[in-house]
Short mmCIF file of C-alpha atoms in Angstrom, two decimals:
data_model
loop_
_atom_site.label_atom_id
_atom_site.label_comp_id
_atom_site.label_asym_id
_atom_site.label_seq_id
_atom_site.Cartn_x
_atom_site.Cartn_y
_atom_site.Cartn_z
CA MET N 1454 89.51 86.11 78.06
CA ALA N 1455 92.42 87.76 76.31
CA GLU N 1456 95.62 88.29 78.28
CA LYS N 1457 96.01 91.85 77.03
CA ASP N 1458 93.26 94.41 76.87
CA PRO N 1459 94.71 97.62 75.39
CA GLU N 1460 91.26 98.98 74.50
CA GLY N 1461 89.93 98.52 78.03
CA ILE N 1462 87.15 96.20 76.83
CA ILE N 1463 87.30 93.92 79.87
CA ALA N 1464 87.14 96.82 82.31
CA THR N 1465 83.99 98.14 80.60
CA ASP N 1466 82.36 94.74 80.06
CA PRO N 1467 78.82 94.86 81.58
CA ARG N 1468 79.24 91.28 82.79
CA ASN N 1469 82.20 92.30 84.98
CA ASN N 1470 80.16 95.17 86.42
CA TYR N 1471 77.31 92.73 87.10
CA ASP N 1472 79.70 90.36 88.91
CA ARG N 1473 81.01 93.19 91.07
CA LYS N 1474 77.47 94.25 91.97
CA CYS N 1475 76.60 90.67 92.89
CA LEU N 1476 79.69 90.51 95.11
CA ILE N 1477 78.67 93.70 96.92
CA ILE N 1478 75.11 92.38 97.39
CA ARG N 1479 76.42 89.09 98.81
CA LYS N 1480 78.59 90.99 101.30
CA LEU N 1481 75.63 93.12 102.37
CA LEU N 1482 73.48 90.03 102.86
CA LYS N 1483 76.20 88.46 105.03
CA PHE N 1484 76.44 91.58 107.21
CA ASN N 1485 75.97 90.78 110.88
CA PRO N 1486 75.71 93.80 113.21
CA LYS N 1487 76.90 91.72 116.16
CA GLU N 1488 80.21 91.13 114.40
CA VAL N 1489 80.77 94.89 114.01
CA PHE N 1490 79.26 96.46 117.14
CA THR N 1491 81.13 94.33 119.64
CA TRP N 1492 81.94 94.83 123.31
CA GLN N 1493 85.49 95.65 122.23
CA LEU N 1494 84.18 98.53 120.12
CA VAL N 1495 82.16 99.83 123.09
CA LYS N 1496 85.30 99.77 125.26
CA THR N 1497 87.28 101.54 122.54
CA VAL N 1498 84.70 104.34 122.28
CA ALA N 1499 84.55 104.65 126.08
CA MET N 1500 88.35 104.84 126.41
CA GLY N 1501 88.55 107.41 123.62
CA GLN N 1502 85.97 109.61 125.27
CA GLY N 1503 87.77 109.20 128.59
CA LEU N 1504 90.83 110.75 126.95
CA ALA N 1505 88.62 113.55 125.61
CA VAL N 1506 87.36 114.25 129.14
CA LEU N 1507 90.95 114.56 130.37
CA MET N 1508 91.75 116.90 127.50
CA CYS N 1509 88.67 118.91 128.43
CA GLY N 1510 90.02 119.16 131.99
CA THR N 1511 93.27 120.70 130.76
CA ALA N 1512 91.34 123.20 128.62
CA VAL N 1513 88.99 124.28 131.42
CA THR N 1514 91.78 124.78 133.97
CA SER N 1515 93.86 126.70 131.43
CA GLN N 1516 90.84 128.90 130.66
CA TYR N 1517 90.35 129.64 134.36
CA LEU N 1518 94.03 130.55 134.80
CA ALA N 1519 93.99 132.85 131.78
CA SER N 1520 90.61 134.55 132.21
CA ASP N 1521 90.17 134.83 135.99
CA TYR N 1522 93.77 135.07 137.21
CA HIS N 1523 95.57 136.39 134.09
CA VAL N 1524 98.27 133.71 134.27
CA ASP N 1525 100.30 133.32 131.08
CA ALA N 1526 102.72 130.43 131.66
CA PRO N 1527 101.97 127.58 129.21
CA MET N 1528 105.51 126.21 129.33
CA PHE N 1529 105.38 126.05 133.12
CA GLN N 1530 102.18 124.01 132.84
CA SER N 1531 103.84 121.61 130.39
CA PHE N 1532 106.92 121.39 132.62
CA MET N 1533 104.78 120.16 135.51
CA SER N 1534 103.28 117.30 133.50
CA TYR N 1535 106.67 116.23 132.13
CA ALA N 1536 108.15 116.36 135.64
CA LEU N 1537 105.41 114.04 136.93
CA LEU N 1538 106.13 111.61 134.09
CA CYS N 1539 109.81 111.76 134.94
CA LEU N 1540 109.23 111.14 138.65
CA THR N 1541 107.15 108.01 138.02
CA TYR N 1542 108.04 106.32 134.72
CA THR N 1543 111.69 107.38 134.44
CA THR N 1544 112.21 106.22 138.03
CA ALA N 1545 110.57 102.90 137.14
CA LEU N 1546 113.04 102.48 134.25
CA LEU N 1547 115.90 103.26 136.63
CA PHE N 1548 115.06 100.22 138.78
CA ARG N 1549 114.59 97.84 135.87
CA THR N 1550 117.20 95.23 135.02
CA GLY N 1551 118.55 94.01 131.69
CA ASN N 1552 117.83 95.76 128.40
CA GLY N 1553 114.85 97.58 129.92
CA ASN N 1554 117.06 99.56 132.29
CA MET N 1555 117.17 103.32 131.71
CA PHE N 1556 120.94 103.39 131.10
CA GLN N 1557 120.73 100.58 128.54
CA ILE N 1558 117.93 102.43 126.72
CA LEU N 1559 119.89 105.68 126.75
CA LYS N 1560 122.97 103.86 125.49
CA LYS N 1561 121.10 102.48 122.47
CA ARG N 1562 118.45 105.06 121.62
CA TRP N 1563 119.12 108.29 123.55
CA TRP N 1564 119.21 110.53 120.47
CA LYS N 1565 115.92 109.15 119.16
CA TYR N 1566 114.09 109.92 122.38
CA LEU N 1567 115.78 113.32 122.53
CA LEU N 1568 114.19 114.14 119.17
CA VAL N 1569 110.81 112.74 120.25
CA GLY N 1570 110.91 114.81 123.45
CA LEU N 1571 111.83 117.94 121.49
CA VAL N 1572 109.01 117.35 119.00
CA ASP N 1573 106.44 116.78 121.76
CA VAL N 1574 107.45 119.87 123.76
CA GLU N 1575 107.42 122.17 120.74
CA ALA N 1576 104.08 120.76 119.54
CA ASN N 1577 102.52 121.82 122.85
CA TYR N 1578 104.25 125.20 122.82
CA THR N 1579 103.51 126.25 119.22
CA VAL N 1580 99.75 125.61 119.45
CA VAL N 1581 99.51 127.74 122.63
CA LYS N 1582 101.62 130.45 120.98
CA ALA N 1583 99.27 130.50 117.99
CA TYR N 1584 96.47 131.96 120.16
CA GLN N 1585 98.42 135.24 120.26
CA TYR N 1586 98.19 135.68 116.48
CA THR N 1587 95.09 133.96 115.10
CA THR N 1588 91.50 133.14 116.06
CA LEU N 1589 89.96 130.20 117.86
CA THR N 1590 88.09 129.26 114.67
CA SER N 1591 91.29 128.96 112.67
CA ILE N 1592 92.95 126.90 115.39
CA GLN N 1593 90.02 124.48 115.64
CA LEU N 1594 89.95 123.96 111.89
CA LEU N 1595 93.68 123.78 111.17
CA ASP N 1596 94.44 121.64 114.21
CA CYS N 1597 92.60 118.78 112.43
CA PHE N 1598 95.54 118.75 109.98
CA VAL N 1599 97.16 116.27 112.39
CA ILE N 1600 94.82 113.48 111.21
CA PRO N 1601 95.69 113.37 107.46
CA VAL N 1602 99.38 113.87 108.26
CA LEU N 1603 99.27 111.00 110.74
CA MET N 1604 97.48 108.74 108.27
CA ILE N 1605 100.10 109.42 105.61
CA LEU N 1606 102.94 108.78 108.05
CA SER N 1607 101.28 105.58 109.28
CA CYS N 1608 100.94 104.27 105.72
CA TRP N 1609 104.55 105.16 104.99
CA PHE N 1610 106.37 104.03 108.14
CA LEU N 1611 104.01 101.59 109.90
CA LYS N 1612 102.67 100.07 106.65
CA THR N 1613 99.10 100.59 107.81
CA CYS N 1614 96.51 99.73 105.17
CA TYR N 1615 93.41 101.91 105.47
CA ARG N 1616 90.17 100.89 103.80
CA PRO N 1617 87.66 103.23 102.11
CA VAL N 1618 85.45 103.19 105.22
CA HIS N 1619 88.30 104.72 107.24
CA TYR N 1620 88.69 107.66 104.85
CA VAL N 1621 84.92 108.20 104.82
CA SER N 1622 84.87 108.09 108.64
CA VAL N 1623 87.62 110.72 108.88
CA CYS N 1624 85.66 112.97 106.51
CA VAL N 1625 82.55 112.52 108.68
CA CYS N 1626 84.52 113.54 111.79
CA LEU N 1627 85.90 116.61 110.04
CA LEU N 1628 82.35 117.49 108.98
CA GLY N 1629 81.43 117.41 112.68
CA VAL N 1630 84.29 119.79 113.42
CA GLY N 1631 82.95 122.09 110.72
CA ALA N 1632 79.55 122.09 112.43
CA MET N 1633 81.24 122.95 115.74
CA VAL N 1634 83.11 125.88 114.17
CA GLY N 1635 79.86 127.07 112.60
CA ALA N 1636 78.19 126.99 116.00
CA ASP N 1637 81.05 129.05 117.45
CA LEU N 1638 80.63 131.68 114.74
CA LEU N 1639 76.87 131.87 115.30
CA ALA N 1640 77.43 132.20 119.05
CA GLY N 1641 80.00 134.97 118.55
CA ARG N 1642 82.90 132.95 120.01
CA ASP N 1643 85.45 133.73 117.29
CA LEU N 1644 87.98 134.55 120.03
CA GLY N 1645 91.69 135.21 119.82
CA SER N 1646 94.03 137.76 118.33
CA THR N 1647 94.23 138.75 114.67
CA SER N 1648 97.55 140.59 114.86
CA ASP N 1649 99.24 138.21 112.38
CA VAL N 1650 96.80 135.58 111.16
CA LEU N 1651 99.22 134.07 108.65
CA LEU N 1652 101.86 133.48 111.33
CA GLY N 1653 99.28 132.06 113.72
CA ASP N 1654 97.89 129.67 111.11
CA GLY N 1655 101.41 128.56 110.25
CA LEU N 1656 102.11 127.81 113.91
CA VAL N 1657 98.94 125.68 114.12
CA LEU N 1658 99.94 123.68 111.04
CA LEU N 1659 103.44 123.23 112.45
CA SER N 1660 102.01 122.07 115.75
CA ALA N 1661 99.71 119.57 114.01
CA SER N 1662 102.63 118.14 112.04
CA LEU N 1663 104.75 117.83 115.18
CA TYR N 1664 101.88 116.13 117.02
CA ALA N 1665 101.57 113.66 114.14
CA VAL N 1666 105.27 112.76 114.36
CA SER N 1667 105.09 112.40 118.14
CA ASN N 1668 101.98 110.20 117.96
CA LEU N 1669 103.54 108.04 115.24
CA CYS N 1670 106.62 107.46 117.41
CA GLN N 1671 104.36 106.68 120.35
CA GLU N 1672 102.37 104.09 118.40
CA TYR N 1673 105.51 102.36 117.16
CA THR N 1674 107.13 102.33 120.61
CA VAL N 1675 104.14 101.06 122.60
CA LYS N 1676 103.39 98.32 120.05
CA HIS N 1677 106.98 97.12 119.59
CA LEU N 1678 108.84 98.06 122.76
CA SER N 1679 107.16 99.30 125.95
CA SER N 1680 104.70 101.95 127.09
CA VAL N 1681 106.76 102.58 130.22
CA GLU N 1682 109.87 103.11 128.10
CA PHE N 1683 108.13 105.70 125.94
CA LEU N 1684 106.64 107.60 128.87
CA GLY N 1685 109.86 107.43 130.87
CA MET N 1686 112.02 108.76 128.05
CA VAL N 1687 109.52 111.46 127.05
CA GLY N 1688 109.27 112.45 130.71
CA LEU N 1689 113.06 112.65 131.03
CA PHE N 1690 113.82 114.64 127.89
CA GLY N 1691 110.56 116.61 128.05
CA THR N 1692 111.47 117.81 131.55
CA LEU N 1693 114.96 118.87 130.46
CA ILE N 1694 113.82 120.65 127.28
CA SER N 1695 110.75 122.34 128.78
CA GLY N 1696 112.79 123.35 131.86
CA ILE N 1697 115.40 125.09 129.70
CA GLN N 1698 112.71 126.76 127.59
CA LEU N 1699 110.84 127.80 130.73
CA GLY N 1700 113.95 129.44 132.19
CA VAL N 1701 114.65 131.33 128.96
CA LEU N 1702 111.16 132.44 127.94
CA GLU N 1703 108.82 132.47 130.94
CA HIS N 1704 110.85 133.09 134.10
CA ASN N 1705 109.42 136.61 134.42
CA ASN N 1706 105.83 135.40 133.91
CA VAL N 1707 106.19 132.76 136.62
CA ALA N 1708 107.82 135.23 139.01
CA ASN N 1709 104.90 137.67 138.57
CA ILE N 1710 102.18 135.14 139.46
CA GLN N 1711 100.22 136.21 142.55
CA TRP N 1712 100.10 132.78 144.18
CA ASP N 1713 97.18 131.66 146.34
CA TRP N 1714 95.48 128.33 147.00
CA ARG N 1715 93.09 128.71 144.04
CA ILE N 1716 95.87 129.21 141.53
CA GLY N 1717 97.83 126.36 143.06
CA LEU N 1718 94.78 124.10 142.86
CA LEU N 1719 94.22 124.96 139.19
CA PHE N 1720 97.88 124.27 138.35
CA ALA N 1721 97.66 120.97 140.22
CA ALA N 1722 94.44 120.00 138.40
CA TYR N 1723 95.99 120.82 135.04
CA GLY N 1724 99.13 118.83 135.81
CA LEU N 1725 97.17 115.78 137.01
CA CYS N 1726 94.85 115.84 133.98
CA MET N 1727 97.75 116.08 131.56
CA TYR N 1728 99.74 113.42 133.44
CA THR N 1729 96.77 111.03 133.38
CA LEU N 1730 96.20 111.78 129.69
CA TYR N 1731 99.81 110.94 128.85
CA SER N 1732 99.64 107.79 131.00
CA CYS N 1733 96.39 106.46 129.51
CA MET N 1734 96.96 107.37 125.87
CA PRO N 1735 99.49 104.55 125.19
CA ILE N 1736 96.92 102.02 126.43
CA VAL N 1737 94.33 103.23 123.92
CA VAL N 1738 96.92 103.59 121.14
CA LYS N 1739 98.04 99.99 121.66
CA LYS N 1740 94.47 98.71 121.39
CA THR N 1741 93.55 100.91 118.42
CA SER N 1742 95.88 103.36 116.68
CA ALA N 1743 97.17 106.90 117.02
CA THR N 1744 94.76 108.03 114.29
CA ALA N 1745 91.77 106.64 116.19
CA VAL N 1746 92.93 108.42 119.35
CA ASN N 1747 93.14 111.75 117.56
CA LEU N 1748 89.64 111.25 116.16
CA SER N 1749 88.32 110.64 119.68
CA LEU N 1750 90.01 113.82 120.93
CA LEU N 1751 87.97 115.90 118.46
CA THR N 1752 85.12 115.82 120.98
CA ALA N 1753 87.32 117.45 123.65
CA ASP N 1754 86.54 120.95 122.32
CA LEU N 1755 82.83 120.18 122.45
CA LEU N 1756 83.06 118.92 126.03
CA SER N 1757 84.91 122.11 126.93
CA LEU N 1758 82.12 124.14 125.34
CA PHE N 1759 79.48 122.27 127.35
CA CYS N 1760 81.45 123.01 130.52
CA GLY N 1761 81.71 126.64 129.43
CA LEU N 1762 77.92 126.89 129.29
CA PHE N 1763 77.88 126.65 133.10
CA LEU N 1764 81.32 127.99 134.04
CA PHE N 1765 81.87 130.84 131.57
CA GLN N 1766 78.28 131.58 130.43
CA TYR N 1767 78.83 130.56 126.81
CA THR N 1768 75.88 130.81 124.43
CA PHE N 1769 74.31 127.44 123.61
CA SER N 1770 73.69 126.33 120.03
CA GLY N 1771 71.92 123.20 118.79
CA LEU N 1772 74.76 122.71 116.33
CA TYR N 1773 76.95 121.62 119.26
CA ILE N 1774 74.78 118.53 119.76
CA VAL N 1775 74.74 117.86 116.01
CA SER N 1776 78.53 118.18 115.89
CA LEU N 1777 78.99 115.79 118.82
CA VAL N 1778 76.75 113.15 117.21
CA ILE N 1779 78.51 113.45 113.82
CA ILE N 1780 81.98 113.11 115.35
CA LEU N 1781 80.94 110.09 117.42
CA VAL N 1782 79.39 108.41 114.36
CA GLY N 1783 82.60 108.92 112.41
CA PHE N 1784 84.71 107.65 115.31
CA VAL N 1785 82.58 104.52 115.77
CA SER N 1786 82.60 103.70 112.05
CA PHE N 1787 86.39 104.18 111.92
CA ASN N 1788 86.92 101.67 114.72
CA ALA N 1789 84.24 99.24 113.49
CA VAL N 1790 86.59 98.04 110.72
CA ALA N 1791 90.13 97.17 111.73
CA THR N 1792 93.10 98.57 109.84
CA THR N 1793 95.51 95.94 108.58
CA PRO N 1794 99.14 95.82 107.48
CA ASN N 1795 99.60 96.03 103.72
CA PRO N 1796 99.57 92.40 102.42
CA ALA N 1797 102.09 93.40 99.74
CA ASP N 1798 104.67 94.16 102.41
CA PRO N 1799 106.51 91.35 104.19
CA ILE N 1800 106.00 90.92 107.92
CA THR N 1801 109.16 91.98 109.70
CA PRO N 1802 109.65 90.73 113.25
CA SER N 1803 110.11 93.28 116.00
CA VAL N 1804 113.21 93.99 118.04
CA GLY N 1805 114.30 90.94 120.02
CA TRP N 1806 113.14 88.35 117.47
CA GLU N 1807 114.97 85.06 117.66
CA GLU N 1808 115.21 82.24 115.14
CA GLY N 1809 112.36 79.80 115.50
CA GLY N 1810 109.43 82.07 116.32
CA TYR N 1811 108.14 85.41 117.53
CA ASP N 1812 108.56 86.96 120.94
CA ASN N 1813 106.14 89.82 120.23
CA LEU N 1814 102.38 89.28 120.21
CA ASP N 1815 101.89 92.07 117.64
CA ASP N 1816 103.84 90.09 115.02
CA ILE N 1817 101.61 87.04 115.55
CA ILE N 1818 98.47 89.20 115.32
CA ASN N 1819 99.76 90.91 112.16
CA GLU N 1820 100.50 87.57 110.53
CA GLU N 1821 97.03 86.29 111.36
CA VAL N 1822 95.49 89.45 109.88
CA VAL N 1823 97.46 89.07 106.64
CA VAL N 1824 96.50 85.39 106.37
CA ALA N 1825 92.83 86.29 106.86
CA VAL N 1826 93.03 89.00 104.18
CA LEU N 1827 94.66 86.62 101.70
CA GLU N 1828 92.07 83.92 102.37
CA GLU N 1829 89.24 86.41 101.86
CA GLN N 1830 90.73 87.69 98.60
CA GLU N 1831 91.28 84.22 97.18
CA GLU N 1832 87.79 83.08 98.24
CA GLU N 1833 86.29 86.02 96.35
CA GLU N 1834 88.39 85.16 93.30
CA GLY N 1835 87.26 81.53 93.45
CA GLU N 1836 90.70 80.02 93.98
CA CYS N 1837 91.03 76.78 95.96
CA PRO N 1838 87.53 76.85 97.52
CA GLY N 1839 87.25 75.06 100.82
CA VAL N 1840 91.01 75.03 101.42
CA SER N 1841 92.44 77.48 103.93
CA TRP N 1842 95.65 79.42 103.49
CA ASN N 1843 97.28 77.57 106.41
CA GLN N 1844 96.39 74.20 104.86
CA ARG N 1845 97.99 75.19 101.58
CA THR N 1846 101.14 76.53 103.23
CA GLN N 1847 101.54 73.32 105.22
CA ASN N 1848 101.86 71.45 101.94
CA GLU N 1849 104.75 73.66 100.85
CA GLU N 1850 108.19 72.16 100.75
CA VAL N 1851 110.08 72.92 103.97
CA PRO N 1852 113.80 73.73 103.54
CA ALA N 1853 116.57 72.12 105.55
CA GLY N 1854 116.49 74.89 108.13
CA GLY N 1855 113.06 73.71 109.30
CA ARG N 1856 111.09 76.86 108.27
CA SER N 1857 108.59 77.14 105.44
CA THR N 1858 109.46 79.27 102.46
CA LYS N 1859 106.31 81.31 103.10
CA MET N 1860 105.23 83.12 106.24
#
């Protein structure tokens, strides 16, 4: 075979196409459903739908407050959830010792968490504000913009390597969202204002981008530092920022609320649902990814619609069931194949690494994933059959420092 192929003869050689087809057939013959549909996948789907149920709870309580009691105080609702995070997780950081103490974290990274808190607060505020200018249909469609933005950011900053099945799965989920929007249109639920659609759509896109940045920071923090640190710092700065914004923008709205036990119960239910959502999301993100979590939350609107059939007398459509099935199929297929770090990028140890090994389990897992990918690639290419990557690296010359020249 010639070293250079300026005419593209090798690429169009039928024998190469035949070899590729044979490789695909061999992979299909080796397919074992038990290796894909594992108990871990079942737990991942269950946890993702648990988050969707919590998101549905926030939507239903907000709908009750707006429709039955005419309460318009979205920033006050956000302030309650941030205050709960601050009371629990920030207090936990206060009693920690060493580098995990709140003052040590603020000393090293206070400005980073200030930005993360600002991004998270404004992401929540801008999407609620968009309802004043555009329709529910536009919000449901454009809010999905968070997924491609998050995938791009993950590839760029976290070096996540997505496979073709992941992109296909995302497209399937978005197709399910399209079916849901179609069902809304057929049922006559194209709700919302149309006073300035362009402004409203811009606010939704801005909110989706801000959510993507916040989720990216969350994934990095929970996988490299600590879930309690992330929640504590977001609770601290989120409470400060949302409190200031509440005092400036919504003090009159809060003062005009006709308080009774029903309104208080709805506010409490919203705050607890949002607090639990924030508390559980890092657990799911650490086991999967921020992208997978956002795909699971696509079913939250559908769950809210099913609740609305009984609570708000919404009109039922069979497309809702079709949409739910499509989204779940896309979510399961996305999580059936694990994302991996890009093998072309070196593995960089996390914060706190010391000479002689890793102190973070994620680094060990990432290294094992890269080794497995390299072994699979070289096995397909026919190089060194029967010899594992670890066996070959053990034969490498070890420098005086005691560490191999390869990871």
